[in-house]
């Protein structure tokens, strides 16, 4: 496919392909999807929910029809070291009469029913698409409930149509600010906050463990394995570490303004990024002791991990990777990791990458690599086939697509099976893509799936 | 885990906890995927479409393709007419399906979009089709949406020319491709010409070929749907799912129909085969007779392990009804029988079964949820749970084996390829149930009771 008819004219600007849009004007992104596209994107509510959901001792009530709640029930793989309440699904399950007469009474009753059974400290109320249209005043309901029960009841107005998943991240960040802003700013401690890790497969624990080893303690995890009390310690921290920049830069900036906490962007994917990040964190503390410990720790881990990685390397070298993930920052980390393995990234796409992300991506990949924003399956298929990708890294909707094409797959999204961050995560990642690419099944189907036709 | 459920059952009027159903569009999407060359289209915001596709992909482990009108603020105020128009044009330009099946979402329903009008105004390429159905999720469940989409196809497409085609129209109910294959196998064995709508076999269980087909081989063709109007008669399998589309076909094209339960277990499969036999009037082939005999043999051989065992059965109404019938045939006690889908027919039919088999102390409830089921189990446990994946949290909390059957099953493989309908499906189901119960016995029994021969 060479700029062929499989690309909608409206989509051309969202794809950088050396033969298509060589005008250097950059890629079109951060915009709405085209009507009629088979987009892989999710909605505002989804963005808000994935960020807030890992707050394990909060209650999350979805105010809307049942579907929005069903689809977000315990699917994210954010692990908890304590409470499991967040893994239940609470919804007002709006019915026809509610749509006609409004859902306010039902929401109030739902809060009452939660309070009758449990004693949460915080309830988040998500308002999905139709709530705004039917005109429920959820702010007022939340205010009343706060008064009545003396707990925090925080509205998250996240109708799906009001933007992209990124808008939802913002809503979530606002809700977090709403929750953690104290009336008087506390004394600063030497602690740091970790922003933008959701403890998928226990990744937050890995990062916290590293920090502990180099002598840094964490005030609040935002939001992987978070508890309300810990979150409230966040304003006292002296530094914010931002891991998933796509979702959390906004919060980091707000915290900088309001609590005077500076932030640095970090990434714990891959040996290089992990080592860089640890060093930068150490330097940011300005503590000599911490810097020494970080250096030693990095040395030690590198010595341990690189020989192990080299074992995989020989299987991976020269292979071609395709990436389709949610945020730009993750894509960048993945490209670096593939470089470490001696692999070439031939296609990179994100759902919500920003201009800066795409610029950086262009620098990291070869001239002829395909870069695309908000891709649809037809585009993914065409480019992966054309570029001869050996493995796709993506999320749940991309998995069967890759397999049907005979391309190996690794889930770097909610359904990741092992932690992929830090040094051990890099090992897991290498092992996983190695397994996927070298499964004996490929041997059987290498002649093509059909034997007799 | 998930042990937040208090034992005391208190009244809830507003709060739904751990739902046993989802929304209409996902059903509509699944139905549309069972039509050949069809692209399901979600008229609403993008998120719904994305969730529905993910949900289906998780269950079938196959790509679920659908497009969205991608509503923005503007559409939510001024209506989605322009979005749909652009969508239809784009879809035919790029994906080139034979037919687009539009379903609505809560949002487009609430703002009152007039789909019939929009579609009349849309530019539709010669020889291509656009159909629609209304699927507000604040009514019914995914089952309702599935039925509505099938009716939508019929309303737009089916025609009666006056020349009967000698075929039987079959509405298979909300079942897996593996079930549809089994129904087709039985009908083919009996030499019956039929059209099944929808037919997701060959779409949602399509083979690995090394190329990705956006529109795989399977699915009911548009020509077949048009010709449905000329069918001799129709069979609606699953009263709560298939009767509505059968009624639509009868109203529009005067095709008479018969409603039967999903052919799960002995009696319901017998009824299915009798109905088929009535249609073709030839002798039932020995092969089916043999399968039936084998099933009975198995039920008898194993009865000491199933007899009087209690079960909690949860999921979609027709599937749950079918499984309930079968476990009763096995001598088990379906202590709790629940569905999340609203509708009193369910309660009525299940109660009839309780009465017919004279079991006592059994409870049935529609429009229920897993939280409620969990509370009942906490107060009085069962030997086995039968239903979809979401039951696993309860199963773990209460240490009860879970047999996976129905929808959605998002934590296991293969299930959607194999049937639970027909005699063969019943054999599979009984194997699953017995294995769960007997594995448990092996695990839990004292050393001196541990048996090699069972
Ligand atoms: S808004 Fe309605 S259609 Fe969309 S996911 Fe929620 S319940 Fe389903
Ligand atoms: S209704 Fe709106 S909020 Fe709910 S899933 Fe759909 S787009 Fe998202």
PDB file of C-alpha atoms and ligand atoms in Angstrom, chain A residues 65-69 71 128-130, chain B residues 23-25 47-48 51-52 104-107 135 137, ligand 1:
ATOM      1  CA  UNK A  65     -26.770   3.378  32.134  1.00  0.00           C
ATOM      2  CA  UNK A  66     -25.377  -0.028  33.014  1.00  0.00           C
ATOM      3  CA  UNK A  67     -22.998  -0.519  30.092  1.00  0.00           C
ATOM      4  CA  UNK A  68     -20.478   2.139  31.037  1.00  0.00           C
ATOM      5  CA  UNK A  69     -20.117   0.425  34.422  1.00  0.00           C
ATOM      6  CA  UNK A  71     -17.198  -2.433  30.751  1.00  0.00           C
ATOM      7  CA  UNK A 128     -21.230   9.523  31.810  1.00  0.00           C
ATOM      8  CA  UNK A 129     -22.628  10.744  28.496  1.00  0.00           C
ATOM      9  CA  UNK A 130     -26.331  11.083  29.084  1.00  0.00           C
TER      10      UNK A 130
ATOM     11  CA  UNK B  23     -25.958  -2.741  27.460  1.00  0.00           C
ATOM     12  CA  UNK B  24     -27.967  -3.222  24.276  1.00  0.00           C
ATOM     13  CA  UNK B  25     -25.385  -2.079  21.707  1.00  0.00           C
ATOM     14  CA  UNK B  47     -16.102   5.289  24.008  1.00  0.00           C
ATOM     15  CA  UNK B  48     -19.161   3.072  23.787  1.00  0.00           C
ATOM     16  CA  UNK B  51     -15.852  -0.710  25.002  1.00  0.00           C
ATOM     17  CA  UNK B  52     -18.193  -2.924  23.046  1.00  0.00           C
ATOM     18  CA  UNK B 104     -27.841   3.693  18.567  1.00  0.00           C
ATOM     19  CA  UNK B 105     -26.393   4.351  22.010  1.00  0.00           C
ATOM     20  CA  UNK B 106     -27.818   5.941  25.117  1.00  0.00           C
ATOM     21  CA  UNK B 107     -26.605   9.311  23.980  1.00  0.00           C
ATOM     22  CA  UNK B 135     -30.708   0.181  21.213  1.00  0.00           C
ATOM     23  CA  UNK B 137     -29.300   0.798  27.054  1.00  0.00           C
TER      24      UNK B 137
HETATM   25  S1  LIG C   1     -23.686   4.950  27.185  1.00  0.00           S
HETATM   26 FE1  LIG C   1     -25.126   3.394  26.892  1.00  0.00          FE
HETATM   27  S2  LIG C   1     -24.480   2.464  25.015  1.00  0.00           S
HETATM   28 FE2  LIG C   1     -22.729   3.559  25.774  1.00  0.00          FE
HETATM   29  S3  LIG C   1     -21.594   2.077  26.999  1.00  0.00           S
HETATM   30 FE3  LIG C   1     -22.916   3.244  28.355  1.00  0.00          FE
HETATM   31  S4  LIG C   1     -24.726   1.965  28.505  1.00  0.00           S
HETATM   32 FE4  LIG C   1     -23.642   1.295  26.696  1.00  0.00          FE
END
